[in-house]
Amino acid sequence: MFINFSFQVQQTVSAERGTNVTMLAFISASGTTVPPVFVFPRKKLLPPMYESGPLGCIGLAHDSGWMTGPNFFKALQHFHGYVKSSTTNPVLLLLDNHSSHLDYQAVSFAKENGIVILTFPPHCSHVLQPCDISVFGPFKKAFGKNQNDWLHTHPGERIAITNIAQLSNGPFQSTFTQINIISGFKASGIFPFNRFAIPEWRYLPSFVTERPGKANYLLSPEADTSSSLNDSTNDSLQIPQENVIPLNQLCQMTPSAPHGTSSIHNNGFEVGCSLPGSSTQTDSSHFTLENTRSLNQLTQTTPLTTHGTSSIHTNCF
């Protein structure tokens, strides 16, 4: 028996768009946290913006609402006020490669106060950042649900900047738990340390594509001679000087088929070659396009051959 359900989904969202509020969180491998830091898109900060947020949190202001170097320095001071690190009792702080984390003032403060900063490799935070693995996902989901509940209880109103810290209070306490934090460090292999915790294929986004060098393509009808004939950077194969005949000498020679030559055909061109003094037919000798740079010049002459030397026949004439 099959039952078909038909229902309609309705959701009310805030009309305010394009405003970003950044939350910087600190977690420890022991499962503890440091109160978060909020960055509001304002020039001046008012205490009501963050007072109703998680206990102990602080607020910072910037025009864009994104984390910057000076604000990260203030956040680092906030972090040091809880960990109480020193040069004799250092702590390890793992970060991503955001530009704000490279601020000189912040790095100098960390060095003077025993905060060892270690950044993740590029494009690896999705597997190495414990916050991304086990904390931020549940937090965003709970925060979105909290926003929807607020909109249902405040019909016709919009979520303002002053409501962000308050709406994140409950989700922060329910998702930044000891179990989630410890599982994030374990899944990333950071603590307990496990170099095999993450399969290699998950690091593929961090690999830089290794483009192979220019291949030495054989002269074939499928080969593209438009770019290779003008390429003068690859001299992987050198033709002996005694087998090279100047163009002015080739122009004075009469057309006669050489004996014991080998040839390669390419789009109407027949390229033959035999060593001086050879009396028997040799195996086909393949030349790369890089070593036939003067081919386009030779094709402008009449059909020429010479015995015991290189010859070029054109079917165009």
Short mmCIF file of C-alpha atoms in Angstrom, two decimals:
data_model
loop_
_atom_site.label_atom_id
_atom_site.label_comp_id
_atom_site.label_asym_id
_atom_site.label_seq_id
_atom_site.Cartn_x
_atom_site.Cartn_y
_atom_site.Cartn_z
CA MET A 1 0.00 0.00 0.00
CA PHE A 2 1.35 3.40 -0.97
CA ILE A 3 0.29 6.61 0.71
CA ASN A 4 0.82 9.95 -0.99
CA PHE A 5 1.25 13.02 1.22
CA SER A 6 0.80 16.56 -0.05
CA PHE A 7 1.88 19.48 2.06
CA GLN A 8 2.95 23.08 1.72
CA VAL A 9 6.05 24.57 3.32
CA GLN A 10 5.94 28.18 4.41
CA GLN A 11 8.75 30.10 6.01
CA THR A 12 9.15 33.74 6.99
CA VAL A 13 12.63 35.20 6.62
CA SER A 14 14.14 38.51 7.53
CA ALA A 15 14.13 41.22 4.88
CA GLU A 16 17.57 42.46 5.90
CA ARG A 17 20.24 41.25 3.47
CA GLY A 18 23.94 41.76 2.91
CA THR A 19 24.99 42.26 6.54
CA ASN A 20 27.66 39.98 7.95
CA VAL A 21 28.57 39.38 11.57
CA THR A 22 31.71 37.31 12.23
CA MET A 23 32.08 35.05 15.24
CA LEU A 24 35.57 33.88 16.20
CA ALA A 25 35.56 30.77 18.39
CA PHE A 26 38.35 29.09 20.39
CA ILE A 27 38.24 25.42 21.38
CA SER A 28 40.73 23.14 23.14
CA ALA A 29 41.61 19.48 22.66
CA SER A 30 40.51 18.93 26.25
CA GLY A 31 36.95 19.89 25.28
CA THR A 32 36.91 23.37 26.81
CA THR A 33 36.19 26.68 25.08
CA VAL A 34 37.10 30.33 25.32
CA PRO A 35 34.21 32.82 25.04
CA PRO A 36 33.76 33.85 21.40
CA VAL A 37 34.54 37.17 19.75
CA PHE A 38 31.95 38.96 17.58
CA VAL A 39 32.86 41.42 14.83
CA PHE A 40 29.94 43.72 13.98
CA PRO A 41 29.66 45.78 10.78
CA ARG A 42 29.71 49.09 12.59
CA LYS A 43 32.18 51.92 13.06
CA LYS A 44 31.31 52.28 16.73
CA LEU A 45 30.51 49.42 19.07
CA LEU A 46 27.68 49.56 21.60
CA PRO A 47 27.66 47.18 24.61
CA PRO A 48 24.04 46.02 24.02
CA MET A 49 25.21 44.37 20.77
CA TYR A 50 27.06 41.58 22.62
CA GLU A 51 26.05 41.76 26.29
CA SER A 52 23.27 39.19 25.82
CA GLY A 53 25.58 36.78 24.00
CA PRO A 54 27.53 33.81 25.43
CA LEU A 55 28.98 34.49 28.85
CA GLY A 56 32.34 36.26 28.64
CA CYS A 57 32.15 37.09 24.92
CA ILE A 58 33.45 40.39 23.58
CA GLY A 59 32.48 42.54 20.60
CA LEU A 60 34.59 44.32 18.01
CA ALA A 61 33.64 46.68 15.21
CA HIS A 62 34.64 46.96 11.56
CA ASP A 63 32.93 48.47 8.53
CA SER A 64 32.67 45.17 6.65
CA GLY A 65 32.01 42.87 9.59
CA TRP A 66 34.96 40.65 8.60
CA MET A 67 37.97 39.79 10.72
CA THR A 68 40.99 42.04 10.16
CA GLY A 69 44.54 42.13 11.47
CA PRO A 70 43.98 44.74 14.22
CA ASN A 71 40.82 42.97 15.40
CA PHE A 72 42.61 39.63 15.43
CA PHE A 73 45.25 41.20 17.66
CA LYS A 74 42.50 42.20 20.11
CA ALA A 75 40.99 38.72 19.88
CA LEU A 76 44.41 37.23 20.62
CA GLN A 77 44.65 39.39 23.75
CA HIS A 78 41.22 38.09 24.76
CA PHE A 79 42.42 34.52 24.19
CA HIS A 80 45.59 35.08 26.23
CA GLY A 81 43.54 36.40 29.15
CA TYR A 82 42.01 32.90 29.53
CA VAL A 83 44.89 30.56 28.71
CA LYS A 84 47.53 32.55 30.69
CA SER A 85 50.35 31.32 28.47
CA SER A 86 53.99 32.44 28.72
CA THR A 87 57.31 31.68 27.10
CA THR A 88 57.97 29.07 29.81
CA ASN A 89 54.43 27.66 29.57
CA PRO A 90 53.50 27.96 25.87
CA VAL A 91 50.31 26.91 24.11
CA LEU A 92 49.80 25.80 20.52
CA LEU A 93 47.23 27.73 18.49
CA LEU A 94 46.10 26.17 15.18
CA LEU A 95 44.73 28.58 12.57
CA ASP A 96 43.83 28.68 8.93
CA ASN A 97 45.66 30.88 6.41
CA HIS A 98 43.41 33.93 6.63
CA SER A 99 45.27 37.16 5.98
CA SER A 100 44.24 38.62 9.34
CA HIS A 101 46.22 35.89 11.12
CA LEU A 102 49.45 37.23 9.59
CA ASP A 103 49.20 40.65 11.22
CA TYR A 104 52.62 41.72 12.50
CA GLN A 105 51.33 43.11 15.79
CA ALA A 106 49.37 39.92 16.48
CA VAL A 107 52.29 37.63 15.60
CA SER A 108 54.66 39.67 17.76
CA PHE A 109 52.23 39.53 20.69
CA ALA A 110 51.93 35.75 20.28
CA LYS A 111 55.69 35.31 20.24
CA GLU A 112 56.18 37.41 23.37
CA ASN A 113 53.48 35.57 25.32
CA GLY A 114 54.23 31.96 24.45
CA ILE A 115 51.48 31.45 21.84
CA VAL A 116 52.90 29.20 19.14
CA ILE A 117 50.92 29.82 15.92
CA LEU A 118 50.69 26.97 13.42
CA THR A 119 48.64 27.39 10.26
CA PHE A 120 46.97 24.64 8.27
CA PRO A 121 48.06 24.01 4.67
CA PRO A 122 45.91 25.74 2.05
CA HIS A 123 42.57 24.11 1.21
CA CYS A 124 42.88 21.64 4.10
CA SER A 125 40.71 23.21 6.79
CA HIS A 126 37.73 21.05 5.75
CA VAL A 127 39.57 17.99 7.10
CA LEU A 128 42.03 19.47 9.62
CA GLN A 129 40.03 22.20 11.36
CA PRO A 130 38.18 20.61 14.33
CA CYS A 131 35.68 23.49 14.35
CA ASP A 132 34.71 22.80 10.73
CA ILE A 133 34.46 19.05 11.33
CA SER A 134 32.23 18.76 14.38
CA VAL A 135 31.23 22.18 15.79
CA PHE A 136 30.36 24.80 13.18
CA GLY A 137 27.95 22.57 11.27
CA PRO A 138 25.67 21.82 14.24
CA PHE A 139 26.04 25.42 15.43
CA LYS A 140 24.83 26.89 12.12
CA LYS A 141 21.91 24.49 12.03
CA ALA A 142 20.87 25.34 15.59
CA PHE A 143 21.39 29.04 14.95
CA GLY A 144 19.16 28.95 11.87
CA LYS A 145 16.42 27.20 13.85
CA ASN A 146 16.73 29.81 16.58
CA GLN A 147 16.31 32.57 14.01
CA ASN A 148 13.17 30.96 12.60
CA ASP A 149 11.70 30.62 16.07
CA TRP A 150 12.42 34.28 16.78
CA LEU A 151 10.70 35.36 13.54
CA HIS A 152 7.62 33.31 14.40
CA THR A 153 7.37 34.91 17.84
CA HIS A 154 8.03 38.42 16.46
CA PRO A 155 5.81 38.68 13.37
CA GLY A 156 6.50 41.64 11.14
CA GLU A 157 9.87 42.39 12.76
CA ARG A 158 13.35 42.02 11.38
CA ILE A 159 16.40 40.50 13.02
CA ALA A 160 18.71 43.38 13.89
CA ILE A 161 22.41 43.46 14.63
CA THR A 162 21.66 43.69 18.35
CA ASN A 163 19.87 40.32 18.20
CA ILE A 164 22.73 38.28 16.72
CA ALA A 165 24.70 37.67 19.91
CA GLN A 166 21.52 36.89 21.83
CA LEU A 167 20.32 34.41 19.19
CA SER A 168 23.70 32.65 19.17
CA ASN A 169 23.77 32.17 22.95
CA GLY A 170 21.63 29.03 23.06
CA PRO A 171 23.15 27.35 19.97
CA PHE A 172 26.65 28.04 21.28
CA GLN A 173 25.98 26.32 24.59
CA SER A 174 24.23 23.33 22.96
CA THR A 175 26.78 22.63 20.22
CA PHE A 176 30.15 23.70 21.66
CA THR A 177 30.07 20.73 24.01
CA GLN A 178 32.94 18.62 25.25
CA ILE A 179 31.81 15.62 23.21
CA ASN A 180 31.65 17.55 19.93
CA ILE A 181 34.95 19.29 20.49
CA ILE A 182 36.89 16.13 21.42
CA SER A 183 35.40 14.24 18.48
CA GLY A 184 36.53 17.02 16.14
CA PHE A 185 40.14 16.79 17.30
CA LYS A 186 40.02 13.00 17.05
CA ALA A 187 38.48 12.94 13.56
CA SER A 188 41.14 15.33 12.25
CA GLY A 189 43.95 13.22 13.74
CA ILE A 190 45.36 16.17 15.71
CA PHE A 191 44.70 14.77 19.19
CA PRO A 192 45.25 11.95 19.78
CA PHE A 193 47.75 12.26 16.96
CA ASN A 194 46.97 9.93 14.09
CA ARG A 195 48.57 10.55 10.71
CA PHE A 196 46.26 7.96 9.09
CA ALA A 197 43.00 9.40 10.41
CA ILE A 198 42.23 11.13 7.10
CA PRO A 199 42.40 9.27 3.77
CA GLU A 200 44.69 10.75 1.15
CA TRP A 201 41.91 11.41 -1.35
CA ARG A 202 40.43 14.03 0.98
CA TYR A 203 43.58 16.13 0.53
CA LEU A 204 43.14 16.33 -3.25
CA PRO A 205 41.76 19.91 -3.18
CA SER A 206 45.05 21.06 -1.64
CA PHE A 207 47.22 19.61 -4.40
CA VAL A 208 48.57 22.01 -7.00
CA THR A 209 48.05 20.65 -10.49
CA GLU A 210 51.36 19.47 -11.88
CA ARG A 211 51.29 20.28 -15.55
CA PRO A 212 53.64 18.06 -17.58
CA GLY A 213 56.33 19.65 -19.69
CA LYS A 214 55.88 20.10 -23.40
CA ALA A 215 55.89 16.63 -24.91
CA ASN A 216 57.99 15.76 -27.92
CA TYR A 217 55.22 14.94 -30.37
CA LEU A 218 56.07 13.02 -33.53
CA LEU A 219 55.31 14.44 -36.92
CA SER A 220 51.89 13.00 -37.65
CA PRO A 221 48.75 14.18 -39.44
CA GLU A 222 47.14 14.78 -36.03
CA ALA A 223 49.99 16.92 -34.73
CA ASP A 224 49.42 20.64 -34.39
CA THR A 225 52.35 22.41 -36.02
CA SER A 226 51.02 25.93 -35.55
CA SER A 227 52.63 26.49 -32.17
CA SER A 228 55.38 23.89 -32.05
CA LEU A 229 57.19 25.10 -35.17
CA ASN A 230 57.77 28.47 -33.56
CA ASP A 231 58.83 27.05 -30.21
CA SER A 232 62.53 27.59 -29.57
CA THR A 233 62.69 26.76 -25.88
CA ASN A 234 62.98 22.96 -26.00
CA ASP A 235 66.14 21.47 -27.47
CA SER A 236 65.73 17.94 -26.21
CA LEU A 237 67.10 16.41 -29.45
CA GLN A 238 69.93 17.90 -31.45
CA ILE A 239 70.55 17.06 -35.14
CA PRO A 240 74.28 16.50 -35.90
CA GLN A 241 75.79 19.51 -37.57
CA GLU A 242 77.27 17.43 -40.41
CA ASN A 243 73.74 16.33 -41.41
CA VAL A 244 72.51 19.90 -41.76
CA ILE A 245 72.73 21.54 -45.20
CA PRO A 246 72.33 25.30 -45.58
CA LEU A 247 69.22 26.45 -47.37
CA ASN A 248 71.19 28.17 -50.15
CA GLN A 249 72.87 24.90 -51.06
CA LEU A 250 69.60 23.02 -51.05
CA CYS A 251 68.15 25.49 -53.54
CA GLN A 252 70.92 24.67 -56.05
CA MET A 253 70.38 20.92 -56.02
CA THR A 254 68.40 19.01 -58.63
CA PRO A 255 65.41 16.83 -57.77
CA SER A 256 66.61 13.24 -57.52
CA ALA A 257 65.39 10.56 -55.22
CA PRO A 258 68.05 9.58 -52.65
CA HIS A 259 68.94 5.98 -52.10
CA GLY A 260 68.52 4.46 -48.66
CA THR A 261 66.58 7.34 -47.15
CA SER A 262 63.76 7.18 -44.66
CA SER A 263 60.85 9.57 -44.62
CA ILE A 264 58.09 10.85 -42.39
CA HIS A 265 54.87 12.26 -43.84
CA ASN A 266 53.04 15.19 -42.25
CA ASN A 267 50.15 17.03 -43.93
CA GLY A 268 51.59 16.92 -47.43
CA PHE A 269 55.27 17.09 -46.44
CA GLU A 270 57.72 14.20 -46.82
CA VAL A 271 60.75 14.54 -44.59
CA GLY A 272 63.59 12.19 -45.45
CA CYS A 273 66.92 11.64 -43.76
CA SER A 274 69.92 9.35 -44.20
CA LEU A 275 73.41 9.58 -42.79
CA PRO A 276 76.26 10.56 -45.10
CA GLY A 277 77.87 7.59 -46.79
CA SER A 278 75.01 5.18 -46.05
CA SER A 279 74.36 2.58 -48.75
CA THR A 280 71.54 0.56 -47.22
CA GLN A 281 68.10 1.71 -46.20
CA THR A 282 67.88 2.72 -42.53
CA ASP A 283 64.98 2.54 -40.10
CA SER A 284 62.56 5.43 -39.89
CA SER A 285 64.01 8.34 -37.91
CA HIS A 286 61.45 10.41 -36.07
CA PHE A 287 62.15 14.04 -35.35
CA THR A 288 60.36 16.26 -32.90
CA LEU A 289 58.65 19.41 -34.07
CA GLU A 290 61.10 21.45 -31.99
CA ASN A 291 63.99 20.27 -34.21
CA THR A 292 62.26 21.16 -37.49
CA ARG A 293 61.74 24.85 -36.84
CA SER A 294 62.87 25.75 -40.37
CA LEU A 295 60.26 23.48 -41.97
CA ASN A 296 58.01 26.39 -42.77
CA GLN A 297 60.95 28.08 -44.51
CA LEU A 298 61.95 25.02 -46.52
CA THR A 299 58.42 24.48 -47.80
CA GLN A 300 58.64 27.76 -49.66
CA THR A 301 61.29 26.38 -52.06
CA THR A 302 60.91 24.03 -55.02
CA PRO A 303 61.09 20.21 -54.58
CA LEU A 304 64.72 19.52 -53.69
CA THR A 305 66.70 16.34 -53.04
CA THR A 306 70.34 15.47 -52.47
CA HIS A 307 72.04 12.12 -52.17
CA GLY A 308 73.13 11.12 -48.69
CA THR A 309 71.62 14.21 -47.01
CA SER A 310 68.29 15.45 -45.73
CA SER A 311 65.58 16.14 -48.27
CA ILE A 312 62.13 17.69 -48.20
CA HIS A 313 59.44 17.09 -50.83
CA THR A 314 56.31 19.18 -50.98
CA ASN A 315 53.15 17.97 -52.64
CA CYS A 316 52.01 21.55 -53.03
CA PHE A 317 54.30 22.25 -56.01
#
